[in-house]
Short mmCIF file of C-alpha atoms and ligand atoms in Angstrom, two decimals:
data_model
loop_
_atom_site.label_atom_id
_atom_site.label_comp_id
_atom_site.label_asym_id
_atom_site.label_seq_id
_atom_site.Cartn_x
_atom_site.Cartn_y
_atom_site.Cartn_z
CA MET T 1 39.75 75.60 -180.67
CA LEU T 2 39.48 72.23 -182.38
CA ILE T 3 37.47 69.55 -180.63
CA GLN T 4 36.71 66.23 -182.21
CA LEU T 5 33.49 64.47 -181.42
CA PRO T 6 33.28 60.72 -181.23
CA ARG T 7 32.58 59.12 -184.60
CA SER T 8 29.06 58.14 -183.68
CA SER T 9 28.02 61.76 -183.62
CA ASP T 10 27.54 63.59 -186.86
CA CYS T 11 27.19 67.13 -185.59
CA LYS T 12 28.35 69.86 -187.88
CA LEU T 13 31.67 71.31 -186.84
CA SER T 14 29.94 74.62 -186.10
CA ASP T 15 27.89 72.81 -183.43
CA VAL T 16 30.94 71.61 -181.62
CA THR T 17 31.15 73.50 -178.36
CA PRO T 18 32.43 72.20 -175.04
CA GLU T 19 29.02 71.49 -173.61
CA SER T 20 27.83 69.90 -176.80
CA LEU T 21 30.20 67.09 -176.03
CA TYR T 22 27.79 66.05 -173.29
CA LEU T 23 24.73 66.17 -175.44
CA SER T 24 23.45 63.63 -177.84
CA ARG T 25 22.99 64.47 -181.46
CA ARG T 26 19.27 64.04 -181.02
CA ARG T 27 19.02 66.75 -178.42
CA MET T 28 21.30 69.12 -180.26
CA LEU T 29 19.47 68.82 -183.53
CA GLY T 30 16.26 69.18 -181.57
CA GLY T 31 17.33 72.74 -180.98
CA ALA T 32 17.39 72.61 -177.20
CA MET T 33 20.74 74.35 -177.26
CA ALA T 34 20.07 76.71 -180.14
CA GLY T 35 21.14 80.25 -179.48
CA LEU T 36 23.30 79.34 -176.51
CA ALA T 37 25.67 82.16 -175.70
CA LEU T 38 29.25 81.08 -175.22
CA GLY T 39 32.01 83.17 -173.77
CA ALA T 40 35.66 82.55 -174.45
CA LEU T 41 36.12 79.33 -172.56
CA PRO T 42 39.15 77.24 -171.80
CA ALA T 43 38.99 73.89 -173.54
CA VAL T 44 38.10 70.80 -171.53
CA GLY T 45 38.25 69.03 -174.68
CA ARG T 46 41.66 68.59 -176.03
CA ALA T 47 41.13 66.32 -178.98
CA ALA T 48 42.44 63.27 -177.15
CA ASP T 49 39.92 63.63 -174.33
CA ALA T 50 37.03 64.39 -176.62
CA ALA T 51 37.49 61.04 -178.31
CA ARG T 52 36.70 59.38 -174.97
CA TYR T 53 33.33 61.06 -174.54
CA PRO T 54 30.41 58.76 -175.01
CA GLU T 55 27.03 59.82 -176.18
CA VAL T 56 24.96 61.24 -173.37
CA GLU T 57 21.42 60.03 -172.95
CA PRO T 58 19.39 63.23 -173.04
CA GLY T 59 16.71 62.36 -170.49
CA LYS T 60 13.41 64.19 -170.23
CA PRO T 61 14.26 67.64 -168.91
CA ALA T 62 11.71 69.50 -166.84
CA GLY T 63 10.62 72.77 -168.43
CA TRP T 64 12.36 74.87 -165.78
CA PHE T 65 15.62 73.06 -166.42
CA THR T 66 15.64 73.74 -170.14
CA ASP T 67 14.79 77.39 -169.43
CA LYS T 68 17.69 77.75 -167.02
CA LEU T 69 20.19 75.97 -169.24
CA ALA T 70 20.28 78.87 -171.68
CA ALA T 71 21.90 81.20 -169.11
CA THR T 72 24.35 78.67 -167.69
CA ARG T 73 27.89 79.77 -166.87
CA TRP T 74 29.70 76.90 -168.56
CA GLN T 75 32.93 75.70 -167.01
CA ALA T 76 32.77 78.08 -164.08
CA VAL T 77 35.17 75.65 -162.38
CA THR T 78 37.25 73.07 -164.20
CA VAL T 79 39.85 70.40 -163.51
CA LYS T 80 43.05 70.90 -165.48
CA ASP T 81 44.50 68.05 -167.51
CA GLU T 82 42.19 65.34 -166.15
CA ALA T 83 39.70 63.72 -168.48
CA ILE T 84 36.01 63.87 -167.68
CA THR T 85 34.66 60.44 -166.77
CA PRO T 86 32.48 59.00 -169.53
CA PHE T 87 28.77 59.54 -168.89
CA ARG T 88 28.20 55.79 -169.05
CA ASP T 89 30.53 55.15 -166.08
CA ALA T 90 29.20 58.10 -164.07
CA THR T 91 25.66 56.73 -164.44
CA HIS T 92 26.27 52.98 -164.13
CA TYR T 93 28.74 52.79 -161.25
CA ASN T 94 26.92 54.42 -158.37
CA ASN T 95 26.30 54.35 -154.66
CA PHE T 96 22.66 55.00 -153.82
CA TYR T 97 21.66 52.46 -151.20
CA GLU T 98 18.01 53.41 -151.46
CA PHE T 99 18.11 51.39 -154.70
CA GLY T 100 20.34 48.54 -153.54
CA PRO T 101 23.90 47.85 -152.45
CA GLY T 102 25.45 46.96 -155.83
CA LYS T 103 27.18 49.51 -158.05
CA GLY T 104 24.75 48.66 -160.87
CA ASP T 105 21.62 48.63 -158.70
CA PRO T 106 20.90 52.38 -158.87
CA ALA T 107 20.99 52.37 -162.69
CA ASP T 108 18.77 49.27 -162.75
CA ASN T 109 16.27 50.35 -160.09
CA ALA T 110 16.14 54.14 -159.82
CA GLY T 111 13.65 54.43 -162.66
CA SER T 112 10.95 54.03 -160.02
CA LEU T 113 11.97 57.25 -158.21
CA LEU T 114 9.20 59.83 -158.54
CA THR T 115 10.90 63.18 -159.14
CA GLU T 116 7.84 65.17 -160.20
CA PRO T 117 6.31 66.84 -158.32
CA TRP T 118 9.21 67.44 -155.92
CA ARG T 119 9.15 69.60 -152.82
CA LEU T 120 11.97 70.97 -150.71
CA VAL T 121 11.56 72.11 -147.12
CA ILE T 122 14.03 74.58 -145.59
CA ASP T 123 13.52 74.98 -141.87
CA GLY T 124 15.15 75.27 -138.45
CA GLU T 125 17.29 78.25 -137.51
CA VAL T 126 16.45 80.51 -140.47
CA ASP T 127 14.62 83.82 -140.75
CA LYS T 128 12.93 82.70 -143.97
CA PRO T 129 11.85 79.07 -143.77
CA GLY T 130 10.03 77.66 -146.78
CA ASN T 131 8.28 74.70 -148.36
CA TYR T 132 8.82 74.98 -152.09
CA ALA T 133 7.89 73.26 -155.30
CA LEU T 134 11.25 72.54 -156.93
CA GLU T 135 10.55 74.72 -159.98
CA ASP T 136 9.82 77.69 -157.70
CA PHE T 137 12.78 76.99 -155.47
CA VAL T 138 15.33 77.09 -158.32
CA LYS T 139 13.99 80.30 -159.88
CA PRO T 140 16.39 82.85 -158.34
CA TYR T 141 19.57 80.95 -159.12
CA GLN T 142 21.83 80.93 -162.14
CA LEU T 143 23.16 77.54 -163.21
CA GLU T 144 26.90 77.02 -163.26
CA GLU T 145 28.87 74.14 -164.62
CA ARG T 146 31.44 72.86 -162.13
CA ILE T 147 33.79 70.12 -163.20
CA TYR T 148 34.87 68.43 -159.98
CA ARG T 149 36.71 65.34 -158.86
CA LEU T 150 34.49 62.95 -156.87
CA ARG T 151 36.43 60.70 -154.47
CA CYS T 152 34.51 57.86 -152.83
CA VAL T 153 35.72 56.65 -149.44
CA GLU T 154 36.01 53.21 -151.13
CA ALA T 155 39.06 54.56 -153.06
CA TRP T 156 37.60 55.03 -156.53
CA SER T 157 37.10 58.39 -158.19
CA MET T 158 35.60 60.17 -161.16
CA VAL T 159 35.60 63.64 -162.75
CA ILE T 160 32.06 64.88 -163.25
CA PRO T 161 30.72 68.05 -164.90
CA TRP T 162 27.90 69.09 -162.54
CA LEU T 163 25.29 71.77 -163.14
CA GLY T 164 23.99 73.59 -160.10
CA PHE T 165 24.28 76.64 -157.92
CA PRO T 166 26.37 77.45 -154.87
CA LEU T 167 24.74 76.36 -151.62
CA ALA T 168 25.90 79.74 -150.24
CA ASP T 169 23.44 81.49 -152.58
CA ILE T 170 20.57 79.51 -151.04
CA LEU T 171 21.74 80.12 -147.47
CA LYS T 172 22.05 83.86 -148.06
CA ARG T 173 18.41 83.96 -149.19
CA VAL T 174 16.98 81.98 -146.27
CA GLN T 175 19.11 83.88 -143.73
CA PRO T 176 20.40 81.58 -140.98
CA THR T 177 19.87 82.92 -137.45
CA SER T 178 22.75 83.47 -135.05
CA LYS T 179 22.03 80.02 -133.53
CA ALA T 180 22.63 78.15 -136.80
CA ARG T 181 25.96 76.28 -136.78
CA TYR T 182 25.29 73.29 -139.05
CA VAL T 183 23.18 72.34 -142.03
CA ARG T 184 21.40 69.00 -141.92
CA PHE T 185 20.25 67.40 -145.19
CA GLU T 186 17.67 64.68 -145.62
CA THR T 187 16.98 62.37 -148.58
CA LEU T 188 13.48 61.32 -149.60
CA ARG T 189 12.00 58.42 -147.64
CA ASP T 190 9.69 56.47 -149.96
CA PRO T 191 9.95 52.70 -149.46
CA GLU T 192 7.28 52.10 -152.08
CA HIS T 193 9.54 53.53 -154.81
CA MET T 194 12.94 52.92 -153.20
CA PRO T 195 13.45 49.16 -152.96
CA GLY T 196 16.58 49.50 -150.79
CA GLN T 197 14.47 51.14 -148.07
CA ARG T 198 12.28 48.04 -147.97
CA SER T 199 15.08 45.49 -147.75
CA GLY T 200 16.75 46.67 -144.55
CA PHE T 201 20.16 46.32 -146.20
CA ALA T 202 23.11 47.69 -144.22
CA LEU T 203 20.82 48.46 -141.30
CA ILE T 204 20.49 52.04 -142.48
CA ASP T 205 17.98 53.98 -140.45
CA TRP T 206 16.20 55.76 -143.33
CA PRO T 207 16.10 58.49 -144.44
CA TYR T 208 19.75 59.03 -145.36
CA ILE T 209 21.06 62.08 -143.46
CA GLU T 210 24.13 64.22 -144.03
CA GLY T 211 25.46 67.43 -142.58
CA LEU T 212 28.00 70.21 -142.93
CA ARG T 213 29.33 72.86 -140.64
CA LEU T 214 27.83 76.23 -141.66
CA ASP T 215 31.19 77.58 -142.85
CA GLU T 216 31.71 74.45 -144.99
CA ALA T 217 28.23 74.90 -146.41
CA MET T 218 29.04 78.55 -147.24
CA ASN T 219 32.32 77.69 -149.00
CA PRO T 220 32.07 78.72 -152.66
CA LEU T 221 32.92 75.17 -153.82
CA THR T 222 29.86 73.61 -152.14
CA LEU T 223 27.29 73.01 -154.85
CA MET T 224 23.61 72.17 -154.96
CA ALA T 225 23.42 70.19 -158.20
CA VAL T 226 20.40 69.72 -160.45
CA GLY T 227 22.25 68.41 -163.50
CA MET T 228 25.38 66.85 -164.97
CA TYR T 229 26.90 66.51 -168.46
CA GLY T 230 24.74 69.35 -169.74
CA ARG T 231 21.45 67.66 -168.82
CA GLU T 232 19.34 67.19 -165.71
CA LEU T 233 20.46 64.64 -163.11
CA PRO T 234 19.69 61.01 -163.90
CA ASN T 235 17.70 59.41 -161.06
CA GLN T 236 20.61 57.19 -160.05
CA ASN T 237 22.78 60.27 -159.51
CA GLY T 238 20.34 61.85 -157.07
CA ALA T 239 17.63 63.56 -159.10
CA PRO T 240 16.28 66.12 -158.88
CA LEU T 241 18.50 67.87 -156.31
CA ARG T 242 21.71 66.70 -154.62
CA LEU T 243 24.66 68.10 -152.76
CA VAL T 244 28.22 68.04 -154.15
CA VAL T 245 31.09 68.69 -151.72
CA PRO T 246 34.19 67.98 -153.80
CA TRP T 247 36.84 68.00 -151.02
CA LYS T 248 34.99 65.40 -148.94
CA TYR T 249 34.41 61.68 -149.45
CA GLY T 250 31.46 61.02 -151.72
CA PHE T 251 29.08 59.89 -148.98
CA LYS T 252 28.76 63.52 -147.83
CA SER T 253 27.26 64.40 -151.24
CA ILE T 254 23.72 63.41 -150.33
CA LYS T 255 21.23 62.67 -153.11
CA SER T 256 17.54 63.39 -153.78
CA ILE T 257 17.21 66.00 -151.02
CA VAL T 258 13.76 66.85 -149.60
CA ARG T 259 14.78 68.82 -146.55
CA MET T 260 17.52 71.19 -145.42
CA SER T 261 17.54 72.29 -141.79
CA LEU T 262 19.75 74.87 -140.13
CA VAL T 263 20.59 73.54 -136.68
CA ALA T 264 22.65 74.39 -133.60
CA GLU T 265 24.04 70.88 -132.92
CA GLN T 266 26.15 68.65 -135.16
CA PRO T 267 23.67 66.37 -136.95
CA LYS T 268 23.80 62.59 -136.57
CA THR T 269 24.73 61.45 -140.06
CA THR T 270 24.01 58.11 -141.67
CA TRP T 271 27.46 56.58 -142.15
CA GLN T 272 28.87 58.01 -138.96
CA GLY T 273 25.93 56.44 -137.13
CA LEU T 274 26.52 53.05 -138.76
CA ALA T 275 30.27 52.79 -138.21
CA PRO T 276 31.67 55.77 -136.31
CA GLU T 277 35.21 54.39 -136.14
CA GLU T 278 35.29 54.13 -139.96
CA TYR T 279 33.31 57.13 -141.19
CA GLY T 280 33.55 60.49 -139.48
CA PHE T 281 31.44 63.61 -139.62
CA TYR T 282 34.15 65.58 -141.45
CA ALA T 283 35.10 62.95 -144.04
CA ASN T 284 37.62 65.24 -145.69
CA VAL T 285 39.60 63.47 -148.40
CA ASN T 286 42.97 62.87 -146.77
CA PRO T 287 45.68 60.58 -148.19
CA GLN T 288 47.49 60.60 -144.83
CA VAL T 289 44.65 59.17 -142.78
CA ASP T 290 43.82 55.62 -143.81
CA HIS T 291 40.48 53.93 -143.47
CA PRO T 292 40.86 51.18 -140.82
CA ARG T 293 40.53 48.54 -143.55
CA TRP T 294 42.36 50.11 -146.53
CA THR T 295 44.75 52.85 -147.56
CA GLN T 296 43.43 56.23 -148.66
CA ALA T 297 46.76 57.21 -150.25
CA ARG T 298 45.68 56.08 -153.72
CA GLU T 299 42.54 55.78 -155.78
CA ARG T 300 41.21 54.04 -158.86
CA ARG T 301 40.08 56.64 -161.41
CA LEU T 302 37.19 55.36 -163.48
CA PRO T 303 37.08 53.97 -166.08
CA SER T 304 39.31 51.39 -164.48
CA GLY T 305 39.81 47.79 -165.55
CA LEU T 306 41.88 44.77 -164.71
CA PHE T 307 44.49 45.59 -167.35
CA SER T 308 44.39 49.38 -166.99
CA PRO T 309 43.55 50.00 -163.34
CA ASN T 310 44.21 53.73 -163.74
CA VAL T 311 45.51 54.18 -160.20
CA ARG T 312 46.62 57.62 -159.05
CA ASP T 313 47.72 59.31 -155.85
CA THR T 314 44.94 60.81 -153.78
CA LEU T 315 45.37 64.54 -153.22
CA MET T 316 44.91 66.35 -149.89
CA PHE T 317 41.34 67.65 -149.76
CA ASN T 318 40.92 65.95 -153.14
CA GLY T 319 43.00 68.69 -154.77
CA TYR T 320 41.01 71.58 -153.26
CA ALA T 321 43.37 72.39 -150.35
CA GLU T 322 43.94 75.95 -151.51
CA GLN T 323 40.22 76.69 -151.27
CA VAL T 324 39.34 74.79 -148.08
CA SER T 325 42.33 74.11 -145.81
CA GLY T 326 41.64 77.37 -143.95
CA LEU T 327 38.37 75.88 -142.70
CA TYR T 328 40.34 73.37 -140.63
CA ALA T 329 43.14 75.49 -139.19
CA GLY T 330 43.97 74.14 -135.74
CA LEU T 331 41.79 71.03 -136.13
CA ASP T 332 43.45 67.62 -135.65
CA LEU T 333 42.47 65.91 -138.91
CA ARG T 334 43.50 62.52 -137.54
CA LYS T 335 40.96 62.76 -134.75
CA ASN T 336 38.39 64.64 -136.80
CA TYR T 337 38.32 62.25 -139.79
N1 MTE G 1 20.75 59.40 -150.33
C1 MTE G 1 21.97 58.91 -150.63
N2 MTE G 1 22.95 59.75 -151.03
C2 MTE G 1 24.17 59.27 -151.34
C3 MTE G 1 24.45 57.88 -151.23
C4 MTE G 1 23.38 57.02 -150.82
O1 MTE G 1 23.52 55.79 -150.70
N3 MTE G 1 22.16 57.57 -150.54
N4 MTE G 1 25.72 57.41 -151.51
C5 MTE G 1 26.83 58.38 -151.38
C6 MTE G 1 28.10 57.86 -151.85
S1 MTE G 1 28.85 56.69 -150.88
C7 MTE G 1 28.72 58.35 -152.96
S2 MTE G 1 30.29 57.85 -153.40
C8 MTE G 1 28.04 59.29 -153.88
C9 MTE G 1 28.02 58.74 -155.29
O2 MTE G 1 27.47 59.66 -156.19
P1 MTE G 1 27.28 59.23 -157.72
O3 MTE G 1 26.58 57.91 -157.74
O4 MTE G 1 26.50 60.33 -158.36
O5 MTE G 1 28.68 59.11 -158.30
O6 MTE G 1 26.68 59.55 -153.47
C10 MTE G 1 26.51 59.70 -152.07
N5 MTE G 1 25.14 60.13 -151.77
MO1 MO G 2 31.08 56.65 -151.53
#
């Protein structure tokens, strides 16, 4: 397998592994990845794609993250023949209204987010509720790399290599009761460190709330992410813990989660509450059901510019129909958008 690194990196050829493409030379030479076991993996990196990878800023990984990285199942899920979005775009074109409404605001402002210490509460209809320090919470789970398409309801998209663990693994441990039918997720509320929560922009009633039906939450594709591009999550991408639901519009993939509650009733979610005729609870990616103000049949794949807009057809369930269409058998997807 021959993978070329961008010129700016001067790794030895023997260091060139798929995941090393996400890591800066500094981190690699620092030995963080030394001794990493690699199975026989399919190549993400055909040479042409590899040349598009930028250098990844290594961040300051928490001790538990570095420990877990060594046993990661790399490329547990991949996207065939679609280039991974450069790290720079994935971290500088964001939606995270807690840090402002502009696409660049999260990168500019999320430095103030306090991610350590971080606690997660799991409560509601579960046999084993808990209030965990993040480093204790993640202990039982093995990290997997999942390369997923991310399709925003605003008709742009990316391909992002996440690191995380299946939400189903968490739910199996906490044991939902027979009354549990939905999972409700809550983002941190901290106006002092989240300027968007002070400004009252978009009339959002903080904290940001999202939800899934229990069977959606149990689907093997649903991921609780703690990292991306071989490193921990940057703040603007929802550090230290965020949901990734690849067959749904991006707003379902709630960031910086502090609470997960198993509940009997469908939760009232943020965007549905703001504009129910535009944003539904399901929010499944669906090229046949347009947003009232724009088509959902196509999307702009980042990086996208004036002269190379990089427009492509949107796929049913964002390309994950085989894995998830069974969840919606008999449901009118036009009504349940
Ligand atoms: N707490 C919170 N989570 C959020 C958002 C937000 O504003 N606040 N934006 C959502 C939207 S609209 C999208 S498209 C994705 C973007 O994720 P990314 O910035 O990592 O690409 O995050 C989602 N999760
Ligand atoms: Mo979005």
